Structure formats: C-alpha cells, structure tokens
C-alpha cells in the first residue's frame, strides 16, 4: 500500500479515536447530571411547598381576624341581650347571636383545616429535606468519580493527539491540507474502505475501471461520487494469506 495512503488511514483512525472519547466523557456525567436535575426538581418542590404554606398562613390570619371581629360582635350582642326590654327584640338578638356563633364556628374549623394542611406540607418538606441530604452525598461521590474518569479520558485523548501530531510532522504538507479539506465536510468518514466494490462513505458502487485502479495502483484515489479518500478493504482471510 502507498505509504501516503497508509498515513492517511492512520491519521483518520486517530481522529476517530479522539472524537470517540468525547461521548464517553459526556456519558460519565450522565448519572451526575441526572442527580443534579433531581436535586433541582426537589428544591423547586420544596420552594413551592414553602410558598403554599405562606399563602395558607395568610388565610389563617384572615380567618383569625374575622374570628376576633365575630367574637367582638357576640360580646356586643350579649350585652344588648342583658339590656333587652321586649320579647321580640330578644328573639331577634338570639337569632343574630346564633348566626354569629355559627360564623365563628366555621372560622375555627377553617383555621384547623388550614393548620392541618400546613402540617402536611411541612411533613412533605421534611421528606424532601431527607432526600436532598441523600442526594447531596450522592452528588459529592459522583463528582469525584466524574472528575477522575474525565481526567483519565482526557489523558487518553491527549496521548492520541500527540500521536497524531507526530504522524502529521512526517506527512507531506499538501497531503495534510488535502485530508483536512475533505474532513471539513466528511468528518470521520473522510477516509473509507471499499467493500463489495462500494464506497464506505456514500455506499454507491464504484465503476470497474476505478475499482481495478484502486486494487492495483499505489496512487491515492477518491470516490467519483462523493470525493472521499478510498482504500481497498482486505478481507481477514486475505490478510492471513499475506502474512504467510
């Protein structure tokens, strides 16, 4: 095989290896990102419960104010009853007193209901606090692991990058420029093998003449359809025979 073509195949593989590590780095963060998202969700739930409790306390305050006013009215009615002079006026005041007491009773019931609701929300917050505490511990462990894994992957990536640099220094400048030009649009499929007489990039069949030239020539050839750099795919059996 043409040495320049061999270099192109090797540098293309190194580029693939470098980029293959990027999703691995993101993958290492998956559990951490999930835990952080869960933490944010629970914090939002906690804050919402706190806001709901504030609104309930405002309602309790309104009911307590109404209860105070109602109690004052009951006292006023009772004073009037003690000074009443006619049976008719007494009946009217008794009815008014009963209605006012019922309002006071309803206000007390509403206060009890609101306080129970606040207590329920506080229990939910307590449960969330426990979950958040566990999440914080989990996040600390995951952050340390992600940091270690990322450092390791970055070191691997840097090692491959150095290999690429060393190879690039040995290559012809024009050849590198040619490779990078194709790689700008083809990415990691800029150098592909030909299998069953089809380009490994666009998968379109190559004509017999180009295919024969690819097999016999030492020149660097590109796909007539897509422009990717081609090399002949050697089946495992043939590689074994060549080794013998």
Tab-separated table of N, CA and C in Angstrom, residues 36-173:
chain	number	residue	atom	x	y	z
A	36	UNK	N	-28.154	15.864	39.655
A	36	UNK	CA	-28.263	17.323	39.776
A	36	UNK	C	-29.648	17.805	39.349
A	37	UNK	N	-30.180	17.185	38.288
A	37	UNK	CA	-31.523	17.545	37.814
A	37	UNK	C	-32.572	17.169	38.863
A	38	UNK	N	-32.368	16.008	39.470
A	38	UNK	CA	-33.283	15.549	40.524
A	38	UNK	C	-33.227	16.491	41.731
A	39	UNK	N	-32.016	16.955	42.044
A	39	UNK	CA	-31.840	17.898	43.150
A	39	UNK	C	-32.588	19.203	42.863
A	40	UNK	N	-32.432	19.721	41.659
A	40	UNK	CA	-33.117	20.970	41.276
A	40	UNK	C	-34.636	20.807	41.347
A	41	UNK	N	-35.107	19.642	40.912
A	41	UNK	CA	-36.548	19.369	40.931
A	41	UNK	C	-37.074	19.362	42.365
A	42	UNK	N	-36.348	18.685	43.255
A	42	UNK	CA	-36.781	18.597	44.649
A	42	UNK	C	-36.682	19.961	45.346
A	43	UNK	N	-35.671	20.734	45.003
A	43	UNK	CA	-35.554	22.077	45.571
A	43	UNK	C	-36.730	22.954	45.137
A	44	UNK	N	-37.131	22.795	43.867
A	44	UNK	CA	-38.277	23.555	43.345
A	44	UNK	C	-39.559	23.129	44.067
A	45	UNK	N	-39.694	21.816	44.307
A	45	UNK	CA	-40.866	21.309	45.030
A	45	UNK	C	-40.897	21.863	46.458
A	46	UNK	N	-39.724	21.890	47.092
A	46	UNK	CA	-39.608	22.418	48.464
A	46	UNK	C	-40.000	23.893	48.502
A	47	UNK	N	-39.507	24.657	47.533
A	47	UNK	CA	-39.808	26.096	47.476
A	47	UNK	C	-41.301	26.325	47.230
A	48	UNK	N	-41.909	25.488	46.377
A	48	UNK	CA	-43.345	25.611	46.087
A	48	UNK	C	-44.173	25.331	47.344
A	49	UNK	N	-43.773	24.306	48.084
A	49	UNK	CA	-44.477	23.987	49.334
A	49	UNK	C	-44.372	25.139	50.322
A	50	UNK	N	-43.195	25.768	50.382
A	50	UNK	CA	-42.993	26.913	51.273
A	50	UNK	C	-43.895	28.072	50.878
A	51	UNK	N	-44.015	28.282	49.575
A	51	UNK	CA	-44.882	29.351	49.067
A	51	UNK	C	-46.345	29.049	49.396
A	52	UNK	N	-46.736	27.789	49.252
A	52	UNK	CA	-48.114	27.382	49.569
A	52	UNK	C	-48.397	27.546	51.058
A	53	UNK	N	-47.392	27.233	51.896
A	53	UNK	CA	-47.556	27.411	53.341
A	53	UNK	C	-47.739	28.895	53.689
A	54	UNK	N	-47.000	29.765	53.019
A	54	UNK	CA	-47.151	31.203	53.267
A	54	UNK	C	-48.569	31.659	52.917
A	55	UNK	N	-49.077	31.150	51.786
A	55	UNK	CA	-50.436	31.511	51.366
A	55	UNK	C	-51.470	31.001	52.371
A	56	UNK	N	-51.244	29.805	52.903
A	56	UNK	CA	-52.163	29.241	53.904
A	56	UNK	C	-52.119	30.040	55.200
A	57	UNK	N	-50.928	30.487	55.581
A	57	UNK	CA	-50.800	31.300	56.795
A	57	UNK	C	-51.524	32.643	56.647
A	58	UNK	N	-51.503	33.169	55.431
A	58	UNK	CA	-52.241	34.425	55.168
A	58	UNK	C	-53.737	34.180	55.350
A	59	UNK	N	-54.217	33.010	54.854
A	59	UNK	CA	-55.631	32.664	55.010
A	59	UNK	C	-55.987	32.474	56.486
A	60	UNK	N	-55.069	31.858	57.234
A	60	UNK	CA	-55.294	31.685	58.674
A	60	UNK	C	-55.408	33.051	59.350
A	61	UNK	N	-54.522	33.953	58.972
A	61	UNK	CA	-54.552	35.307	59.534
A	61	UNK	C	-55.881	36.001	59.272
A	62	UNK	N	-56.413	35.839	58.055
A	62	UNK	CA	-57.697	36.457	57.701
A	62	UNK	C	-58.830	35.852	58.532
A	63	UNK	N	-58.772	34.522	58.698
A	63	UNK	CA	-59.810	33.857	59.484
A	63	UNK	C	-59.719	34.226	60.959
A	64	UNK	N	-58.503	34.378	61.469
A	64	UNK	CA	-58.336	34.779	62.867
A	64	UNK	C	-58.846	36.195	63.088
A	65	UNK	N	-58.602	37.073	62.076
A	65	UNK	CA	-59.113	38.445	62.181
A	65	UNK	C	-60.645	38.443	62.175
A	66	UNK	N	-61.225	37.615	61.275
A	66	UNK	CA	-62.674	37.522	61.201
A	66	UNK	C	-63.245	36.940	62.506
A	67	UNK	N	-62.506	35.941	63.078
A	67	UNK	CA	-62.937	35.320	64.330
A	67	UNK	C	-62.928	36.338	65.465
A	68	UNK	N	-61.889	37.177	65.472
A	68	UNK	CA	-61.788	38.219	66.504
A	68	UNK	C	-62.949	39.196	66.390
A	69	UNK	N	-63.252	39.585	65.143
A	69	UNK	CA	-64.369	40.508	64.908
A	69	UNK	C	-65.694	39.858	65.296
A	70	UNK	N	-65.824	38.558	64.982
A	70	UNK	CA	-67.060	37.836	65.289
A	70	UNK	C	-67.249	37.694	66.794
A	71	UNK	N	-66.185	37.382	67.489
A	71	UNK	CA	-66.260	37.276	68.946
A	71	UNK	C	-66.648	38.617	69.576
A	72	UNK	N	-66.092	39.674	68.991
A	72	UNK	CA	-66.448	41.009	69.485
A	72	UNK	C	-67.926	41.296	69.269
A	73	UNK	N	-68.436	40.832	68.119
A	73	UNK	CA	-69.850	41.039	67.812
A	73	UNK	C	-70.736	40.232	68.763
A	74	UNK	N	-70.286	39.001	69.084
A	74	UNK	CA	-71.054	38.155	70.023
A	74	UNK	C	-71.134	38.829	71.388
A	75	UNK	N	-70.011	39.385	71.844
A	75	UNK	CA	-70.000	40.086	73.132
A	75	UNK	C	-70.956	41.275	73.113
A	76	UNK	N	-70.958	41.966	71.963
A	76	UNK	CA	-71.841	43.122	71.822
A	76	UNK	C	-73.305	42.690	71.873
A	77	UNK	N	-73.615	41.561	71.203
A	77	UNK	CA	-74.997	41.053	71.196
A	77	UNK	C	-75.424	40.632	72.601
A	78	UNK	N	-74.485	39.967	73.295
A	78	UNK	CA	-74.800	39.511	74.654
A	78	UNK	C	-75.056	40.690	75.599
A	79	UNK	N	-74.344	41.791	75.410
A	79	UNK	CA	-74.585	42.989	76.217
A	79	UNK	C	-75.978	43.548	75.929
A	80	UNK	N	-76.329	43.506	74.654
A	80	UNK	CA	-77.651	44.005	74.257
A	80	UNK	C	-78.753	43.123	74.842
A	81	UNK	N	-78.490	41.791	74.865
A	81	UNK	CA	-79.482	40.852	75.401
A	81	UNK	C	-79.744	41.139	76.879
A	82	UNK	N	-78.657	41.492	77.588
A	82	UNK	CA	-78.806	41.776	79.025
A	82	UNK	C	-79.634	43.045	79.277
A	83	UNK	N	-79.739	43.866	78.239
A	83	UNK	CA	-80.476	45.129	78.390
A	83	UNK	C	-81.800	45.128	77.630
A	84	UNK	N	-82.156	43.967	77.049
A	84	UNK	CA	-83.344	43.907	76.206
A	84	UNK	C	-84.614	44.156	77.036
A	85	UNK	N	-85.631	44.758	76.418
A	85	UNK	CA	-86.858	45.112	77.122
A	85	UNK	C	-88.093	44.412	76.555
A	86	UNK	N	-87.962	43.852	75.336
A	86	UNK	CA	-89.131	43.190	74.743
A	86	UNK	C	-88.772	41.787	74.262
A	87	UNK	N	-89.811	40.924	74.239
A	87	UNK	CA	-89.629	39.538	73.775
A	87	UNK	C	-89.229	39.506	72.304
A	88	UNK	N	-89.797	40.344	71.542
A	88	UNK	CA	-89.490	40.402	70.105
A	88	UNK	C	-88.025	40.749	69.866
A	89	UNK	N	-87.529	41.766	70.609
A	89	UNK	CA	-86.131	42.186	70.477
A	89	UNK	C	-85.184	41.078	70.933
A	90	UNK	N	-85.607	40.307	71.967
A	90	UNK	CA	-84.786	39.204	72.473
A	90	UNK	C	-84.645	38.103	71.431
A	91	UNK	N	-85.793	37.758	70.784
A	91	UNK	CA	-85.754	36.722	69.743
A	91	UNK	C	-84.831	37.130	68.596
A	92	UNK	N	-84.912	38.386	68.211
A	92	UNK	CA	-84.082	38.900	67.108
A	92	UNK	C	-82.598	38.840	67.457
A	93	UNK	N	-82.280	39.206	68.713
A	93	UNK	CA	-80.878	39.180	69.144
A	93	UNK	C	-80.358	37.747	69.281
A	94	UNK	N	-81.252	36.827	69.736
A	94	UNK	CA	-80.851	35.416	69.849
A	94	UNK	C	-80.530	34.812	68.476
A	95	UNK	N	-81.372	35.165	67.492
A	95	UNK	CA	-81.129	34.674	66.119
A	95	UNK	C	-79.806	35.226	65.590
A	96	UNK	N	-79.589	36.511	65.815
A	96	UNK	CA	-78.339	37.156	65.360
A	96	UNK	C	-77.136	36.530	66.058
A	97	UNK	N	-77.296	36.204	67.359
A	97	UNK	CA	-76.200	35.591	68.117
A	97	UNK	C	-75.877	34.189	67.565
A	98	UNK	N	-76.931	33.419	67.266
A	98	UNK	CA	-76.721	32.061	66.719
A	98	UNK	C	-75.992	32.117	65.384
A	99	UNK	N	-76.420	33.049	64.535
A	99	UNK	CA	-75.782	33.193	63.215
A	99	UNK	C	-74.307	33.583	63.387
A	100	UNK	N	-74.044	34.511	64.289
A	100	UNK	CA	-72.672	34.971	64.514
A	100	UNK	C	-71.805	33.863	65.096
A	101	UNK	N	-72.377	33.075	66.028
A	101	UNK	CA	-71.631	31.946	66.607
A	101	UNK	C	-71.314	30.887	65.552
A	102	UNK	N	-72.249	30.689	64.623
A	102	UNK	CA	-72.013	29.723	63.538
A	102	UNK	C	-70.863	30.180	62.642
A	103	UNK	N	-70.826	31.477	62.414
A	103	UNK	CA	-69.713	32.031	61.630
A	103	UNK	C	-68.382	31.823	62.361
A	104	UNK	N	-68.413	32.036	63.673
A	104	UNK	CA	-67.196	31.834	64.474
A	104	UNK	C	-66.780	30.374	64.452
A	105	UNK	N	-67.774	29.492	64.503
A	105	UNK	CA	-67.506	28.052	64.456
A	105	UNK	C	-66.887	27.660	63.107
A	106	UNK	N	-67.413	28.209	62.035
A	106	UNK	CA	-66.877	27.937	60.692
A	106	UNK	C	-65.449	28.467	60.550
A	107	UNK	N	-65.203	29.624	61.127
A	107	UNK	CA	-63.853	30.207	61.073
A	107	UNK	C	-62.860	29.332	61.823
A	108	UNK	N	-63.280	28.796	62.981
A	108	UNK	CA	-62.410	27.895	63.748
A	108	UNK	C	-62.114	26.610	62.972
A	109	UNK	N	-63.149	26.070	62.346
A	109	UNK	CA	-62.967	24.856	61.536
A	109	UNK	C	-62.013	25.106	60.368
A	110	UNK	N	-62.157	26.278	59.737
A	110	UNK	CA	-61.294	26.616	58.603
A	110	UNK	C	-59.846	26.788	59.056
A	111	UNK	N	-59.671	27.401	60.239
A	111	UNK	CA	-58.312	27.560	60.786
A	111	UNK	C	-57.688	26.193	61.052
A	112	UNK	N	-58.471	25.273	61.632
A	112	UNK	CA	-57.980	23.912	61.899
A	112	UNK	C	-57.590	23.214	60.600
A	113	UNK	N	-58.455	23.383	59.581
A	113	UNK	CA	-58.177	22.747	58.279
A	113	UNK	C	-56.895	23.286	57.658
A	114	UNK	N	-56.742	24.592	57.717
A	114	UNK	CA	-55.550	25.229	57.144
A	114	UNK	C	-54.291	24.825	57.910
A	115	UNK	N	-54.386	24.732	59.225
A	115	UNK	CA	-53.227	24.321	60.029
A	115	UNK	C	-52.832	22.872	59.743
A	116	UNK	N	-53.843	22.012	59.548
A	116	UNK	CA	-53.567	20.605	59.192
A	116	UNK	C	-52.882	20.516	57.826
A	117	UNK	N	-53.331	21.377	56.921
A	117	UNK	CA	-52.726	21.386	55.586
A	117	UNK	C	-51.274	21.857	55.649
A	118	UNK	N	-51.021	22.847	56.484
A	118	UNK	CA	-49.651	23.337	56.673
A	118	UNK	C	-48.779	22.240	57.280
A	119	UNK	N	-49.341	21.517	58.264
A	119	UNK	CA	-48.593	20.421	58.897
A	119	UNK	C	-48.261	19.334	57.883
A	120	UNK	N	-49.220	19.050	56.984
A	120	UNK	CA	-48.992	18.042	55.935
A	120	UNK	C	-47.880	18.496	54.996
A	121	UNK	N	-47.907	19.755	54.613
A	121	UNK	CA	-46.878	20.279	53.710
A	121	UNK	C	-45.505	20.305	54.392
A	122	UNK	N	-45.502	20.536	55.694
A	122	UNK	CA	-44.240	20.518	56.438
A	122	UNK	C	-43.641	19.116	56.456
A	123	UNK	N	-44.506	18.103	56.578
A	123	UNK	CA	-44.031	16.716	56.530
A	123	UNK	C	-43.449	16.390	55.152
A	124	UNK	N	-44.114	16.898	54.114
A	124	UNK	CA	-43.599	16.697	52.755
A	124	UNK	C	-42.234	17.369	52.604
A	125	UNK	N	-42.100	18.557	53.182
A	125	UNK	CA	-40.813	19.259	53.130
A	125	UNK	C	-39.739	18.488	53.890
A	126	UNK	N	-40.126	17.907	55.016
A	126	UNK	CA	-39.175	17.124	55.803
A	126	UNK	C	-38.674	15.924	54.988
A	127	UNK	N	-39.604	15.278	54.289
A	127	UNK	CA	-39.225	14.149	53.432
A	127	UNK	C	-38.298	14.600	52.312
A	128	UNK	N	-38.606	15.772	51.741
A	128	UNK	CA	-37.756	16.329	50.685
A	128	UNK	C	-36.370	16.685	51.225
A	129	UNK	N	-36.331	17.202	52.444
A	129	UNK	CA	-35.046	17.545	53.068
A	129	UNK	C	-34.159	16.309	53.207
A	130	UNK	N	-34.772	15.196	53.619
A	130	UNK	CA	-34.023	13.943	53.751
A	130	UNK	C	-33.513	13.471	52.392
A	131	UNK	N	-34.388	13.568	51.374
A	131	UNK	CA	-33.991	13.171	50.021
A	131	UNK	C	-32.866	14.050	49.496
A	132	UNK	N	-32.969	15.353	49.768
A	132	UNK	CA	-31.939	16.293	49.316
A	132	UNK	C	-30.600	16.032	50.012
A	133	UNK	N	-30.667	15.668	51.278
A	133	UNK	CA	-29.442	15.358	52.004
A	133	UNK	C	-28.752	14.132	51.411
A	134	UNK	N	-29.568	13.101	51.097
A	134	UNK	CA	-29.025	11.895	50.459
A	134	UNK	C	-28.466	12.204	49.075
A	135	UNK	N	-29.169	13.081	48.357
A	135	UNK	CA	-28.715	13.469	47.020
A	135	UNK	C	-27.392	14.223	47.083
A	136	UNK	N	-27.258	15.092	48.071
A	136	UNK	CA	-26.014	15.858	48.224
A	136	UNK	C	-24.828	14.915	48.411
A	137	UNK	N	-25.021	13.889	49.235
A	137	UNK	CA	-23.953	12.909	49.467
A	137	UNK	C	-23.647	12.134	48.187
A	138	UNK	N	-24.725	11.759	47.465
A	138	UNK	CA	-24.551	11.026	46.207
A	138	UNK	C	-23.832	11.885	45.174
A	139	UNK	N	-24.199	13.168	45.117
A	139	UNK	CA	-23.598	14.090	44.144
A	139	UNK	C	-22.107	14.267	44.422
A	140	UNK	N	-21.734	14.368	45.697
A	140	UNK	CA	-20.319	14.515	46.045
A	140	UNK	C	-19.506	13.320	45.563
A	141	UNK	N	-20.058	12.117	45.770
A	141	UNK	CA	-19.375	10.885	45.325
A	141	UNK	C	-19.269	10.862	43.802
A	142	UNK	N	-20.366	11.205	43.129
A	142	UNK	CA	-20.386	11.188	41.661
A	142	UNK	C	-19.435	12.237	41.084
A	143	UNK	N	-19.387	13.413	41.718
A	143	UNK	CA	-18.494	14.471	41.229
A	143	UNK	C	-17.037	14.029	41.280
A	144	UNK	N	-16.662	13.371	42.378
A	144	UNK	CA	-15.288	12.874	42.498
A	144	UNK	C	-14.991	11.828	41.429
A	145	UNK	N	-15.961	10.916	41.214
A	145	UNK	CA	-15.768	9.857	40.224
A	145	UNK	C	-15.687	10.426	38.817
A	146	UNK	N	-16.573	11.366	38.523
A	146	UNK	CA	-16.579	12.001	37.192
A	146	UNK	C	-15.259	12.738	36.952
A	147	UNK	N	-14.775	13.412	37.988
A	147	UNK	CA	-13.506	14.142	37.863
A	147	UNK	C	-12.360	13.188	37.526
A	148	UNK	N	-12.306	12.058	38.242
A	148	UNK	CA	-11.255	11.062	37.995
A	148	UNK	C	-11.380	10.455	36.598
A	149	UNK	N	-12.628	10.075	36.238
A	149	UNK	CA	-12.861	9.465	34.917
A	149	UNK	C	-12.546	10.440	33.790
A	150	UNK	N	-12.923	11.702	33.980
A	150	UNK	CA	-12.689	12.713	32.945
A	150	UNK	C	-11.196	12.962	32.760
A	151	UNK	N	-10.477	13.023	33.877
A	151	UNK	CA	-9.016	13.211	33.790
A	151	UNK	C	-8.386	12.073	33.009
A	152	UNK	N	-8.826	10.854	33.305
A	152	UNK	CA	-8.279	9.680	32.618
A	152	UNK	C	-8.581	9.717	31.125
A	153	UNK	N	-9.818	10.040	30.782
A	153	UNK	CA	-10.203	10.091	29.367
A	153	UNK	C	-9.490	11.234	28.639
A	154	UNK	N	-9.334	12.363	29.323
A	154	UNK	CA	-8.626	13.497	28.724
A	154	UNK	C	-7.151	13.150	28.475
A	155	UNK	N	-6.580	12.387	29.401
A	155	UNK	CA	-5.189	11.949	29.223
A	155	UNK	C	-5.074	11.015	28.019
A	156	UNK	N	-6.050	10.110	27.877
A	156	UNK	CA	-6.063	9.211	26.721
A	156	UNK	C	-6.206	10.015	25.433
A	157	UNK	N	-7.097	10.997	25.484
A	157	UNK	CA	-7.331	11.852	24.321
A	157	UNK	C	-6.062	12.616	23.954
A	158	UNK	N	-5.371	13.136	24.966
A	158	UNK	CA	-4.143	13.890	24.740
A	158	UNK	C	-3.043	12.994	24.170
A	159	UNK	N	-2.982	11.763	24.658
A	159	UNK	CA	-1.987	10.811	24.153
A	159	UNK	C	-2.201	10.522	22.670
A	160	UNK	N	-3.472	10.331	22.305
A	160	UNK	CA	-3.794	10.088	20.888
A	160	UNK	C	-3.471	11.326	20.062
A	161	UNK	N	-3.754	12.498	20.631
A	161	UNK	CA	-3.486	13.746	19.925
A	161	UNK	C	-1.990	13.907	19.651
A	162	UNK	N	-1.160	13.515	20.616
A	162	UNK	CA	0.292	13.596	20.430
A	162	UNK	C	0.745	12.647	19.318
A	163	UNK	N	0.130	11.466	19.268
A	163	UNK	CA	0.448	10.524	18.198
A	163	UNK	C	0.103	11.130	16.845
A	164	UNK	N	-1.033	11.820	16.812
A	164	UNK	CA	-1.445	12.465	15.568
A	164	UNK	C	-0.439	13.553	15.174
A	165	UNK	N	-0.012	14.324	16.157
A	165	UNK	CA	0.968	15.386	15.876
A	165	UNK	C	2.272	14.808	15.321
A	166	UNK	N	2.729	13.734	15.958
A	166	UNK	CA	3.967	13.088	15.498
A	166	UNK	C	3.818	12.583	14.069
A	167	UNK	N	2.668	12.001	13.767
A	167	UNK	CA	2.424	11.492	12.421
A	167	UNK	C	2.325	12.644	11.424
A	168	UNK	N	1.666	13.715	11.842
A	168	UNK	CA	1.490	14.880	10.958
A	168	UNK	C	2.828	15.487	10.546
A	169	UNK	N	3.774	15.498	11.480
A	169	UNK	CA	5.106	16.045	11.181
A	169	UNK	C	5.836	15.248	10.109
A	170	UNK	N	5.493	13.961	9.982
A	170	UNK	CA	6.142	13.103	8.986
A	170	UNK	C	5.452	13.187	7.624
A	171	UNK	N	4.267	13.736	7.601
A	171	UNK	CA	3.470	13.732	6.366
A	171	UNK	C	3.736	14.964	5.505
A	172	UNK	N	3.436	14.811	4.251
A	172	UNK	CA	3.560	15.912	3.286
A	172	UNK	C	2.512	16.978	3.598
A	173	UNK	N	2.920	18.263	3.549
A	173	UNK	CA	2.009	19.357	3.887
A	173	UNK	C	0.785	19.383	2.973
